[in-house]
Amino acid sequence: MSEKRMRNRFRGDLWLEQHVDQRAKAVLQEKQETFEKEHQTDTEEQLLDYVRQEAAKLRYTPNPGDLIGGPYIYKRFGNWERVVALCGLPKPGKMPPMKSRTIYKEEYKRQLELFRQERRAQQKTRSEAVQARKEQAKLEEEARADRDILWGEAHENDTDEQLLTYLRQCAERLGHSPVKAEVEGGNYIAKRFVTWPLALQLAEPPLPKGMKPAGN
């Protein structure tokens, strides 16, 4: 494979990673905004208790980017060093990049599973829709076959020329040379003339696109 084709080839794994990454970051941002709205009236001590609880869960002193609500708490206290000191926690280490943070990893994992659930649901819906269309087509074909039987019984005494005239009339009404399914009694006429292409050939409307003349 050429280098250009390699560059242009769709990478499903890379697309999935980027898609879930965007979802995770968007959800985290939404949670940060929600926290700020919901904790406007919290006292400083309530916010400090929250930081202590999260530090206990993480088992290390968090930076503001490690917590939902961290940026808001940072803003409330003016600086993070003061928050950590008031909480009685050790000085935190250097804040890692987003993708290395526990908060991001957990959200990424959550969004990946949600995305997979959505895809499974979509695939199931598509599969059910395809099956429903197949069943509907089968029912329509059976109904058409039943109508053709009744039509054939009503026209079994028609001459070949009468049937061919009927075919010409159908073609004129439709504005094109019909396929068998477009003509009431199509199955009967095809059987009467051995094949549908032969019936059309004898009626002399142009053959539908892709249909070969009888005998070819």
mmCIF file of N, CA, C and O in Angstrom, residues 118-156:
data_model
loop_
_atom_site.group_PDB
_atom_site.id
_atom_site.type_symbol
_atom_site.label_atom_id
_atom_site.label_comp_id
_atom_site.label_asym_id
_atom_site.label_seq_id
_atom_site.Cartn_x
_atom_site.Cartn_y
_atom_site.Cartn_z
ATOM 1 N N GLU A 118 -24.669 2.473 23.202
ATOM 2 C CA GLU A 118 -25.428 3.192 22.173
ATOM 3 C C GLU A 118 -25.269 2.526 20.816
ATOM 4 O O GLU A 118 -26.242 2.383 20.064
ATOM 5 N N ARG A 119 -24.035 2.125 20.491
ATOM 6 C CA ARG A 119 -23.794 1.469 19.208
ATOM 7 C C ARG A 119 -24.526 0.134 19.116
ATOM 8 O O ARG A 119 -25.100 -0.200 18.078
ATOM 9 N N ARG A 120 -24.512 -0.617 20.224
ATOM 10 C CA ARG A 120 -25.241 -1.895 20.227
ATOM 11 C C ARG A 120 -26.728 -1.656 20.036
ATOM 12 O O ARG A 120 -27.394 -2.401 19.307
ATOM 13 N N ALA A 121 -27.256 -0.615 20.697
ATOM 14 C CA ALA A 121 -28.683 -0.295 20.553
ATOM 15 C C ALA A 121 -29.003 0.130 19.129
ATOM 16 O O ALA A 121 -30.034 -0.265 18.560
ATOM 17 N N GLN A 122 -28.108 0.935 18.519
ATOM 18 C CA GLN A 122 -28.308 1.373 17.135
ATOM 19 C C GLN A 122 -28.264 0.197 16.174
ATOM 20 O O GLN A 122 -29.081 0.100 15.250
ATOM 21 N N GLN A 123 -27.299 -0.705 16.393
ATOM 22 C CA GLN A 123 -27.188 -1.885 15.536
ATOM 23 C C GLN A 123 -28.419 -2.769 15.664
ATOM 24 O O GLN A 123 -28.906 -3.314 14.663
ATOM 25 N N LYS A 124 -28.912 -2.898 16.897
ATOM 26 C CA LYS A 124 -30.121 -3.694 17.112
ATOM 27 C C LYS A 124 -31.311 -3.058 16.403
ATOM 28 O O LYS A 124 -32.111 -3.758 15.758
ATOM 29 N N THR A 125 -31.413 -1.728 16.506
ATOM 30 C CA THR A 125 -32.515 -1.018 15.848
ATOM 31 C C THR A 125 -32.446 -1.186 14.336
ATOM 32 O O THR A 125 -33.461 -1.433 13.679
ATOM 33 N N ARG A 126 -31.220 -1.038 13.776
ATOM 34 C CA ARG A 126 -31.059 -1.208 12.330
ATOM 35 C C ARG A 126 -31.390 -2.629 11.908
ATOM 36 O O ARG A 126 -32.052 -2.851 10.892
ATOM 37 N N SER A 127 -30.926 -3.601 12.700
ATOM 38 C CA SER A 127 -31.190 -5.003 12.378
ATOM 39 C C SER A 127 -32.688 -5.294 12.405
ATOM 40 O O SER A 127 -33.224 -5.991 11.526
ATOM 41 N N GLU A 128 -33.366 -4.750 13.421
ATOM 42 C CA GLU A 128 -34.820 -4.948 13.528
ATOM 43 C C GLU A 128 -35.540 -4.272 12.366
ATOM 44 O O GLU A 128 -36.533 -4.808 11.852
ATOM 45 N N ALA A 129 -35.032 -3.095 11.949
ATOM 46 C CA ALA A 129 -35.654 -2.384 10.829
ATOM 47 C C ALA A 129 -35.481 -3.173 9.534
ATOM 48 O O ALA A 129 -36.412 -3.271 8.719
ATOM 49 N N VAL A 130 -34.273 -3.726 9.335
ATOM 50 C CA VAL A 130 -34.023 -4.538 8.134
ATOM 51 C C VAL A 130 -34.928 -5.758 8.134
ATOM 52 O O VAL A 130 -35.526 -6.110 7.106
ATOM 53 N N GLN A 131 -35.026 -6.414 9.297
ATOM 54 C CA GLN A 131 -35.878 -7.606 9.393
ATOM 55 C C GLN A 131 -37.335 -7.249 9.138
ATOM 56 O O GLN A 131 -38.065 -7.989 8.463
ATOM 57 N N ALA A 132 -37.762 -6.092 9.675
ATOM 58 C CA ALA A 132 -39.148 -5.662 9.472
ATOM 59 C C ALA A 132 -39.416 -5.395 7.991
ATOM 60 O O ALA A 132 -40.479 -5.739 7.473
ATOM 61 N N ARG A 133 -38.435 -4.775 7.297
ATOM 62 C CA ARG A 133 -38.602 -4.514 5.867
ATOM 63 C C ARG A 133 -38.667 -5.816 5.083
ATOM 64 O O ARG A 133 -39.459 -5.937 4.136
ATOM 65 N N LYS A 134 -37.843 -6.793 5.469
ATOM 66 C CA LYS A 134 -37.868 -8.092 4.794
ATOM 67 C C LYS A 134 -39.217 -8.777 4.974
ATOM 68 O O LYS A 134 -39.782 -9.341 4.032
ATOM 69 N N GLU A 135 -39.711 -8.723 6.216
ATOM 70 C CA GLU A 135 -41.006 -9.355 6.502
ATOM 71 C C GLU A 135 -42.126 -8.651 5.752
ATOM 72 O O GLU A 135 -43.043 -9.301 5.231
ATOM 73 N N GLN A 136 -42.044 -7.313 5.705
ATOM 74 C CA GLN A 136 -43.058 -6.551 4.977
ATOM 75 C C GLN A 136 -43.009 -6.871 3.495
ATOM 76 O O GLN A 136 -44.054 -7.043 2.841
ATOM 77 N N ALA A 137 -41.777 -6.960 2.950
ATOM 78 C CA ALA A 137 -41.625 -7.288 1.531
ATOM 79 C C ALA A 137 -42.165 -8.680 1.239
ATOM 80 O O ALA A 137 -42.793 -8.915 0.192
ATOM 81 N N LYS A 138 -41.932 -9.601 2.176
ATOM 82 C CA LYS A 138 -42.436 -10.974 2.000
ATOM 83 C C LYS A 138 -43.963 -10.986 1.988
ATOM 84 O O LYS A 138 -44.589 -11.661 1.153
ATOM 85 N N LEU A 139 -44.556 -10.226 2.925
ATOM 86 C CA LEU A 139 -46.009 -10.154 2.980
ATOM 87 C C LEU A 139 -46.581 -9.539 1.711
ATOM 88 O O LEU A 139 -47.605 -10.000 1.178
ATOM 89 N N GLU A 140 -45.902 -8.484 1.229
ATOM 90 C CA GLU A 140 -46.365 -7.823 0.008
ATOM 91 C C GLU A 140 -46.244 -8.756 -1.192
ATOM 92 O O GLU A 140 -47.119 -8.775 -2.066
ATOM 93 N N GLU A 141 -45.148 -9.528 -1.225
ATOM 94 C CA GLU A 141 -44.956 -10.477 -2.322
ATOM 95 C C GLU A 141 -46.013 -11.571 -2.282
ATOM 96 O O GLU A 141 -46.563 -11.973 -3.320
ATOM 97 N N GLU A 142 -46.316 -12.055 -1.082
ATOM 98 C CA GLU A 142 -47.352 -13.088 -0.945
ATOM 99 C C GLU A 142 -48.715 -12.543 -1.360
ATOM 100 O O GLU A 142 -49.488 -13.239 -2.032
ATOM 101 N N ALA A 143 -48.995 -11.290 -0.938
ATOM 102 C CA ALA A 143 -50.272 -10.676 -1.304
ATOM 103 C C ALA A 143 -50.350 -10.467 -2.813
ATOM 104 O O ALA A 143 -51.404 -10.694 -3.438
ATOM 105 N N ARG A 144 -49.222 -10.053 -3.411
ATOM 106 C CA ARG A 144 -49.184 -9.850 -4.862
ATOM 107 C C ARG A 144 -49.380 -11.177 -5.593
ATOM 108 O O ARG A 144 -50.084 -11.249 -6.601
ATOM 109 N N ALA A 145 -48.762 -12.232 -5.058
ATOM 110 C CA ALA A 145 -48.915 -13.558 -5.674
ATOM 111 C C ALA A 145 -50.373 -14.010 -5.618
ATOM 112 O O ALA A 145 -50.899 -14.574 -6.587
ATOM 113 N N ASP A 146 -51.021 -13.745 -4.464
ATOM 114 C CA ASP A 146 -52.435 -14.119 -4.331
ATOM 115 C C ASP A 146 -53.296 -13.337 -5.321
ATOM 116 O O ASP A 146 -54.208 -13.896 -5.948
ATOM 117 N N ARG A 147 -52.995 -12.040 -5.462
ATOM 118 C CA ARG A 147 -53.759 -11.230 -6.414
ATOM 119 C C ARG A 147 -53.535 -11.709 -7.849
ATOM 120 O O ARG A 147 -54.461 -11.722 -8.667
ATOM 121 N N ASP A 148 -52.289 -12.103 -8.137
ATOM 122 C CA ASP A 148 -51.974 -12.585 -9.482
ATOM 123 C C ASP A 148 -52.723 -13.876 -9.804
ATOM 124 O O ASP A 148 -53.137 -14.102 -10.946
ATOM 125 N N ILE A 149 -52.872 -14.719 -8.769
ATOM 126 C CA ILE A 149 -53.625 -15.963 -8.984
ATOM 127 C C ILE A 149 -55.067 -15.633 -9.346
ATOM 128 O O ILE A 149 -55.630 -16.183 -10.310
ATOM 129 N N LEU A 150 -55.656 -14.713 -8.577
ATOM 130 C CA LEU A 150 -57.042 -14.327 -8.851
ATOM 131 C C LEU A 150 -57.142 -13.639 -10.212
ATOM 132 O O LEU A 150 -58.089 -13.864 -10.977
ATOM 133 N N TRP A 151 -56.141 -12.788 -10.524
ATOM 134 C CA TRP A 151 -56.145 -12.096 -11.810
ATOM 135 C C TRP A 151 -56.031 -13.103 -12.943
ATOM 136 O O TRP A 151 -56.730 -13.003 -13.968
ATOM 137 N N GLY A 152 -55.149 -14.078 -12.746
ATOM 138 C CA GLY A 152 -54.960 -15.095 -13.776
ATOM 139 C C GLY A 152 -56.226 -15.912 -14.016
ATOM 140 O O GLY A 152 -56.566 -16.227 -15.161
ATOM 141 N N GLU A 153 -56.915 -16.245 -12.922
ATOM 142 C CA GLU A 153 -58.164 -17.000 -13.054
ATOM 143 C C GLU A 153 -59.206 -16.185 -13.820
ATOM 144 O O GLU A 153 -59.982 -16.732 -14.611
ATOM 145 N N ALA A 154 -59.191 -14.847 -13.595
ATOM 146 C CA ALA A 154 -60.165 -13.994 -14.275
ATOM 147 C C ALA A 154 -59.812 -13.772 -15.742
ATOM 148 O O ALA A 154 -60.688 -13.440 -16.550
ATOM 149 N N HIS A 155 -58.532 -13.964 -16.113
ATOM 150 C CA HIS A 155 -58.087 -13.658 -17.477
ATOM 151 C C HIS A 155 -57.524 -14.873 -18.223
ATOM 152 O O HIS A 155 -56.879 -14.716 -19.251
ATOM 153 N N GLU A 156 -57.804 -16.059 -17.687
ATOM 154 C CA GLU A 156 -57.224 -17.244 -18.331
ATOM 155 C C GLU A 156 -57.776 -17.471 -19.736
ATOM 156 O O GLU A 156 -57.138 -18.156 -20.554
#
